[in-house]
Coordinates of C-alpha atoms in Angstrom, one line a residue:
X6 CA 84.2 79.6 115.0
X7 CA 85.5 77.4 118.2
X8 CA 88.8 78.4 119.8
X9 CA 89.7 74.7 118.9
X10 CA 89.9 74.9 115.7
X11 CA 91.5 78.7 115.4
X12 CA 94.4 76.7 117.1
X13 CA 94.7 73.8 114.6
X14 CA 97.6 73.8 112.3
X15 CA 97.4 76.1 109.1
X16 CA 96.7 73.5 105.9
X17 CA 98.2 73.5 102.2
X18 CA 94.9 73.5 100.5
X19 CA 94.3 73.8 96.8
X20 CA 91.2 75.2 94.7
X21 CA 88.5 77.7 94.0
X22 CA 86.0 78.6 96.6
X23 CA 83.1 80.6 94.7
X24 CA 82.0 82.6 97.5
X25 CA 78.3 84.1 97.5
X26 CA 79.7 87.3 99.6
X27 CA 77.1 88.2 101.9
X28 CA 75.7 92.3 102.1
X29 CA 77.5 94.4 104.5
X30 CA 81.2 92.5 104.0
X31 CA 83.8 93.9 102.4
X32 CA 86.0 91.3 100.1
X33 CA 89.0 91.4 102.3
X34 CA 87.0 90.8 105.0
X35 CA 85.3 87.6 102.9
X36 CA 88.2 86.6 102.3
X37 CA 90.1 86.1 105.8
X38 CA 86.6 84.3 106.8
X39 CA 87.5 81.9 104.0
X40 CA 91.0 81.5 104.8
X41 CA 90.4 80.8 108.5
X42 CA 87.6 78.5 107.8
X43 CA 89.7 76.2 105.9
X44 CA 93.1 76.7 108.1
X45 CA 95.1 77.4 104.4
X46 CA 98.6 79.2 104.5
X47 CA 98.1 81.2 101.3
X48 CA 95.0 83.0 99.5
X49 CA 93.2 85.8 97.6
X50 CA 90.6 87.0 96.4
X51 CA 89.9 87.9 92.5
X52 CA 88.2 91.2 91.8
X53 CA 86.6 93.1 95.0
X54 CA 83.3 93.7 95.7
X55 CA 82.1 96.7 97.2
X56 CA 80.9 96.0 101.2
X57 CA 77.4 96.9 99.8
X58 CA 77.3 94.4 96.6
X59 CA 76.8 90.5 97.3
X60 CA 77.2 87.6 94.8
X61 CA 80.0 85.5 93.2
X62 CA 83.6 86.2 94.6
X63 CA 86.2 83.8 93.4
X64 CA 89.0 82.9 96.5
X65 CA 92.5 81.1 94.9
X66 CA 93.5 79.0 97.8
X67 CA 97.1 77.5 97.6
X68 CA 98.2 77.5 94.1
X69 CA 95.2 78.2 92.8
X70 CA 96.3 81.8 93.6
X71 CA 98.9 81.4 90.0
X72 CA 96.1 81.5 87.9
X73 CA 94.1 84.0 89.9
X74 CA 94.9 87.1 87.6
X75 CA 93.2 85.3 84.3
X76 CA 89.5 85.6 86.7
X77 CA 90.6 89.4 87.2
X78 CA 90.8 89.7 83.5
X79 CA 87.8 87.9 82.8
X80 CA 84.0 89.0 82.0
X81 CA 81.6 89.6 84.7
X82 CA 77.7 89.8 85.0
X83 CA 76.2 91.8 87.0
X84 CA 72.1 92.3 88.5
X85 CA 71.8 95.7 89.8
X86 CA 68.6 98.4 90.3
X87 CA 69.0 101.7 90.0
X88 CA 67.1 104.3 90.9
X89 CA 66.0 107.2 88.8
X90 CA 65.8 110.8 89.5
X91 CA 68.5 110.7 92.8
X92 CA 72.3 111.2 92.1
X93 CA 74.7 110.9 94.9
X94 CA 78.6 111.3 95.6
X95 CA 79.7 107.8 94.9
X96 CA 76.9 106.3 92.5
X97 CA 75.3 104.1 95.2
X98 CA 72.8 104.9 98.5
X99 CA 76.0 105.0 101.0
X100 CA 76.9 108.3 99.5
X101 CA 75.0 112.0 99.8
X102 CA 72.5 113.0 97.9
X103 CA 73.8 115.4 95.0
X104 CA 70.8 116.0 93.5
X105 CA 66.7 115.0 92.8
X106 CA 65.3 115.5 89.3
X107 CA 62.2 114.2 88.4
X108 CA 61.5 111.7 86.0
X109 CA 60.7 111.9 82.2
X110 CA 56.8 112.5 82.3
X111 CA 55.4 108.9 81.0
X112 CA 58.9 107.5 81.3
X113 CA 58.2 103.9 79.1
X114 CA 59.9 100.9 78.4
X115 CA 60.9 101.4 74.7
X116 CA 62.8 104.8 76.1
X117 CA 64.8 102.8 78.1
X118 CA 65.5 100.4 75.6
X119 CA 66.7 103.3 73.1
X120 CA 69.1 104.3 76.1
X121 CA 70.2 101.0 77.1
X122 CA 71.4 100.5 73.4
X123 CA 73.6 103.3 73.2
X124 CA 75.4 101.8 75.7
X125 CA 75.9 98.3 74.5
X126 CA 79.7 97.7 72.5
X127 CA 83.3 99.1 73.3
X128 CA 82.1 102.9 75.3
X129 CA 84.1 105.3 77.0
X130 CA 83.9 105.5 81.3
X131 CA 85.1 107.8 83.3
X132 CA 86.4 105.8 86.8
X133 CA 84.7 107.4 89.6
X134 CA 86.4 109.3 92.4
X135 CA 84.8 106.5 95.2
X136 CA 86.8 103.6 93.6
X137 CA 90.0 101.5 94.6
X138 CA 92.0 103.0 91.8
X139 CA 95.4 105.4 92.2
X140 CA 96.7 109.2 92.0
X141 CA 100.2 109.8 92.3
X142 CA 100.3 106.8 95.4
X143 CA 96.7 107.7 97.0
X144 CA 94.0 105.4 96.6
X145 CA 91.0 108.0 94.5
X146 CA 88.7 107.4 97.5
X147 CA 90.8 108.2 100.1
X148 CA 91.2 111.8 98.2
X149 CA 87.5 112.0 97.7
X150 CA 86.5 111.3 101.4
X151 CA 88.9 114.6 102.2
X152 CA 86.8 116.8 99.5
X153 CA 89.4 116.3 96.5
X154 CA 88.9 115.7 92.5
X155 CA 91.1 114.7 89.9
X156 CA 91.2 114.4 86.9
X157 CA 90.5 110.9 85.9
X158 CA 91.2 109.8 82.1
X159 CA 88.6 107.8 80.4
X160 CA 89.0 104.0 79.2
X161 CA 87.6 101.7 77.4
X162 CA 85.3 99.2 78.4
X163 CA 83.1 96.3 76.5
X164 CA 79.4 96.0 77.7
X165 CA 78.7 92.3 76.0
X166 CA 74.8 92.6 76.7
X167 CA 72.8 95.2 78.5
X168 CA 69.2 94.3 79.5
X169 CA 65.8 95.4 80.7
X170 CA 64.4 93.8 83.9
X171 CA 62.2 95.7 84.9
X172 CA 61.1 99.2 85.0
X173 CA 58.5 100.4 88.0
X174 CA 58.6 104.0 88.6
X175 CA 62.1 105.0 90.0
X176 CA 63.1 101.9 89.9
X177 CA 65.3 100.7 87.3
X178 CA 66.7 96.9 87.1
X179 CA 69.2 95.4 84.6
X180 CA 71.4 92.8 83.6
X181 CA 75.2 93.3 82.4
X182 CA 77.8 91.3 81.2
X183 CA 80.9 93.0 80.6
X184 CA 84.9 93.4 81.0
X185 CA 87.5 93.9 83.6
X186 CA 87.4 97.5 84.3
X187 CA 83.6 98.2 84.0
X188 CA 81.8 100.6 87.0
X189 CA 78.2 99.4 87.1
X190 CA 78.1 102.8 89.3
X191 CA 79.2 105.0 86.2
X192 CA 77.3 103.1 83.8
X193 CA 73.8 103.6 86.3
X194 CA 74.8 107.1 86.4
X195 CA 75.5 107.3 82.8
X196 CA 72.4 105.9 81.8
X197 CA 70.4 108.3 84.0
X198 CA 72.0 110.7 82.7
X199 CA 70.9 110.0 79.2
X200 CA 67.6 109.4 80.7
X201 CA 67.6 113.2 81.7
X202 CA 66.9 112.5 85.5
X203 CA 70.0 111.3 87.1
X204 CA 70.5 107.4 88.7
X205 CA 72.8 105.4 91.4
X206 CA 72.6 102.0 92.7
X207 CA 70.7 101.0 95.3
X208 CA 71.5 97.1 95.0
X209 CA 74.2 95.2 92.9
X210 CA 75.2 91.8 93.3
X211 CA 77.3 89.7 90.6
X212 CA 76.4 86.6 89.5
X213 CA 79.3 85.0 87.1
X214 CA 83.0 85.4 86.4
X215 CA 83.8 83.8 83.6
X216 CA 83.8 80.8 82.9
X217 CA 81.7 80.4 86.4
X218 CA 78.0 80.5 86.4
X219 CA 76.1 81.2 89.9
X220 CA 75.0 77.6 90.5
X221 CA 78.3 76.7 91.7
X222 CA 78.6 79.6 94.5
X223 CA 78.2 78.8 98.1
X224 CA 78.0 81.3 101.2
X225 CA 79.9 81.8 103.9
X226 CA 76.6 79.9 106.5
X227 CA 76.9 76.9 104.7
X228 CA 80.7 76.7 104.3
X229 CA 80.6 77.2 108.5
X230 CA 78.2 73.8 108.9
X231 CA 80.5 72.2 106.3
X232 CA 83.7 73.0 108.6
X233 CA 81.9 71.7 111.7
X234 CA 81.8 68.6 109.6
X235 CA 85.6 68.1 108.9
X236 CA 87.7 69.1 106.2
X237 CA 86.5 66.1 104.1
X238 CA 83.0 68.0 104.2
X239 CA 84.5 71.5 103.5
X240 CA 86.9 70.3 100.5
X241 CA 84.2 68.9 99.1
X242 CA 83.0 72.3 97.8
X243 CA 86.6 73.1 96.1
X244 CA 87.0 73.3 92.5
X245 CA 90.0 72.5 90.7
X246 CA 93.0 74.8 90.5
X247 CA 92.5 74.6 86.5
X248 CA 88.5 75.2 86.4
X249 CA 89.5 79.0 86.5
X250 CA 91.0 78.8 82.8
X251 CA 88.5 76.1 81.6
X252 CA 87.5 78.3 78.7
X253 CA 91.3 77.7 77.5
X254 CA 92.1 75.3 75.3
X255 CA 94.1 71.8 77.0
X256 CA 97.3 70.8 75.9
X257 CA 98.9 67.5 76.6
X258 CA 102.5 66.4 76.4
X259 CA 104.7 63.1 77.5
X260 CA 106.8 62.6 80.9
X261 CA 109.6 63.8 79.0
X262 CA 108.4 67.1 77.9
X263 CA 106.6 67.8 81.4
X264 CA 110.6 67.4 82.8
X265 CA 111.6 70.0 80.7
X266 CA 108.8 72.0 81.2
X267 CA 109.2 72.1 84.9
X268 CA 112.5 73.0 84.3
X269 CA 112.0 76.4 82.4
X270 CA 112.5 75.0 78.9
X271 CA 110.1 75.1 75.8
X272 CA 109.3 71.8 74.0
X273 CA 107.7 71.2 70.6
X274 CA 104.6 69.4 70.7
X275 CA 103.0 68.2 67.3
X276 CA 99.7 69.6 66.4
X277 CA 100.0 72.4 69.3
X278 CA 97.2 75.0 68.7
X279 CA 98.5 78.2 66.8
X280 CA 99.2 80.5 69.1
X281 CA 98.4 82.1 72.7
X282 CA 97.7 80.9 76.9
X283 CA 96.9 77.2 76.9
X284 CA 96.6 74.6 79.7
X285 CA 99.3 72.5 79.9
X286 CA 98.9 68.3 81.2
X287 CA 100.8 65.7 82.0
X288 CA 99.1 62.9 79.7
X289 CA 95.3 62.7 80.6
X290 CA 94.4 64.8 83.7
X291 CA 97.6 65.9 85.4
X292 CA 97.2 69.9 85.3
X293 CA 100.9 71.5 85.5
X294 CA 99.9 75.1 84.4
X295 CA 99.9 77.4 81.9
X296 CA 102.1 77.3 79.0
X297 CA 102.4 79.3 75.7
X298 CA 102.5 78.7 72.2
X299 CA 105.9 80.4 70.8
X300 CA 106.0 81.6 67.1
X301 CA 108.0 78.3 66.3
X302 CA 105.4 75.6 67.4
X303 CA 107.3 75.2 70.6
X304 CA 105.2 76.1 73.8
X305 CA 106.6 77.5 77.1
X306 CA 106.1 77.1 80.4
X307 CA 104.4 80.8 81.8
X308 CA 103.0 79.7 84.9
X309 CA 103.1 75.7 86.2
X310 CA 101.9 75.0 89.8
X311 CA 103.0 72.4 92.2
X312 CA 100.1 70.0 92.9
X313 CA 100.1 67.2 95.5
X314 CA 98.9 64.0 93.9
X315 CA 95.5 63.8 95.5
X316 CA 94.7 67.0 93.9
X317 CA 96.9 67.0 90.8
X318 CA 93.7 66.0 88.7
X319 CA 92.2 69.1 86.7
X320 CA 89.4 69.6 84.3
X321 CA 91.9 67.8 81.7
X322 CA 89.5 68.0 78.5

């Protein structure tokens, strides 16, 4: 990136960049890239990727950062290959070897199916030490780096489907789709486990976030040509602040009831869906937020963004 444009003004940008993050990158690190190449005062990123994993990481620019906690919650699919008969300290091939075990003699296809389906539905994980969560203020892989375990309790998790892609010798690939919260690490290692010979992940890289699908991703090369082209070129490849709750259902209202909305105050709106998150417009296509359906009827403003009018258009629908 030129000097030049590191010195141009910072920009109020709004949107969804879904970033292919590139091997060898940690998110943060993504995400500054992202940030810098399109000059914007405020972003973040929505569920990290380990340095070692690639694929689809949604950036929030501007206030499309509101709505970024509804992609944390949201489902993710993952491609990863593991392979068999090698455990290490964190699950993956950046940590030591724990332990080699060989195989299951004649190790076949319809034994890893009977494995894999054990593990499809609501299961139990154990979070592993290597991982971004806390212990009494310490991050669990800053302990583990200095030698020290905890005791971690277990949660629940939903694997939506598990599948076979392909099984050649130690090498193990599958498809998941699953909830916040799920380890792919812990659920290679628990697999291997149940295989009898021990797994960890030698390549992951996730390709949706609900409601995204991969087509729409684009790396960090191309969005550098775009940004040599102009901003025009660059915002081009933004989706709408809304398209991150597109799965929700729309809700429309008057002038009148937007005022009040902005203001903090429920309205009634006839023939509101029953309950629960919706997305709230001003008559067709004018995306203010999210809003609530109360008990009453009434719905609620819960979170409403501030659009300029060249990007105030949503999804609508």
């Amino acid at each position: 990136m030129s000097n030049e444009r590191l010195r141009l003004p910072k920009r109020d940008v709004h949107g969804v960049v879904l970033l292919d993050k590139p091997l060898g990158l940690s998110s943060n690190a993504a995400l500054q890239a992202v940030k810098r190449l399109y000059r914007v005062r405020k972003a973040g990123h929505t569920g990290s990727l380990d340095p070692q994993a690639t694929g689809m990481l949604p950036i929030c620019l501007g206030e499309a950062t509101k709505v970024s906690a509804y992609l944390l919650d949201a489902d993710k699919t993952y491609d990863f290959v593991c392979r068999l008969g090698v455990t290490t300290t964190t699950g993956d091939a950046e940590g030591e070897v724990l332990e080699r075990r060989p195989l299951p003699a004649a190790l076949s296809v319809a034994q890893v199916e009977a494995v894999l389906a054990r593990f499809r539905g609501e299961i139990e994980q154990i979070p592993p030490m290597y991982s971004a969560l806390r212990y009494q203020g310490q991050r669990l892989y800053r302990l583990a780096r200095q030698g020290v375990e905890v005791e971690r309790a277990p949660r629940t998790v939903t694997i939506h489907t598990l599948a076979l892609r392909a099984l050649e010798g130690e090498r193990l690939a599958c498809t998941v789709r699953c909830s916040k919260g799920t380890y792919v690490r812990t659920l290679a290692e628990d697999i291997g486990r149940a295989l009898g010979c021990g797994a960890h992940v030698v390549e992951l890289r996730r390709s949706a976030v609900s409601p995204y699908a991969a087509a729409a991703m684009v790396g960090l090369d191309e969005l550098e040509r775009l940004a040599e082209q102009g901003e025009a070129a660059l915002d081009a490849r933004l989706l709408p602040v809304d398209s991150a709750i597109a799965h929700w259902p729309a809700l429309h209202v008057g002038a009148d009831s937007a005022h009040y909305l902005r203001h903090g105050n429920p309205v009634l709106v006839p023939r509101a869906p029953t309950r629960g998150l919706v997305r709230l417009y001003q008559g067709e296509t004018r995306f203010l937020g999210i809003g609530e359906i109360l008990d009453d009827g009434r719905v609620a403003p819960r979170r409403l963004v501030q659009l300029p009018a060249e990007t105030e258009h949503g999804l609508a629908g």
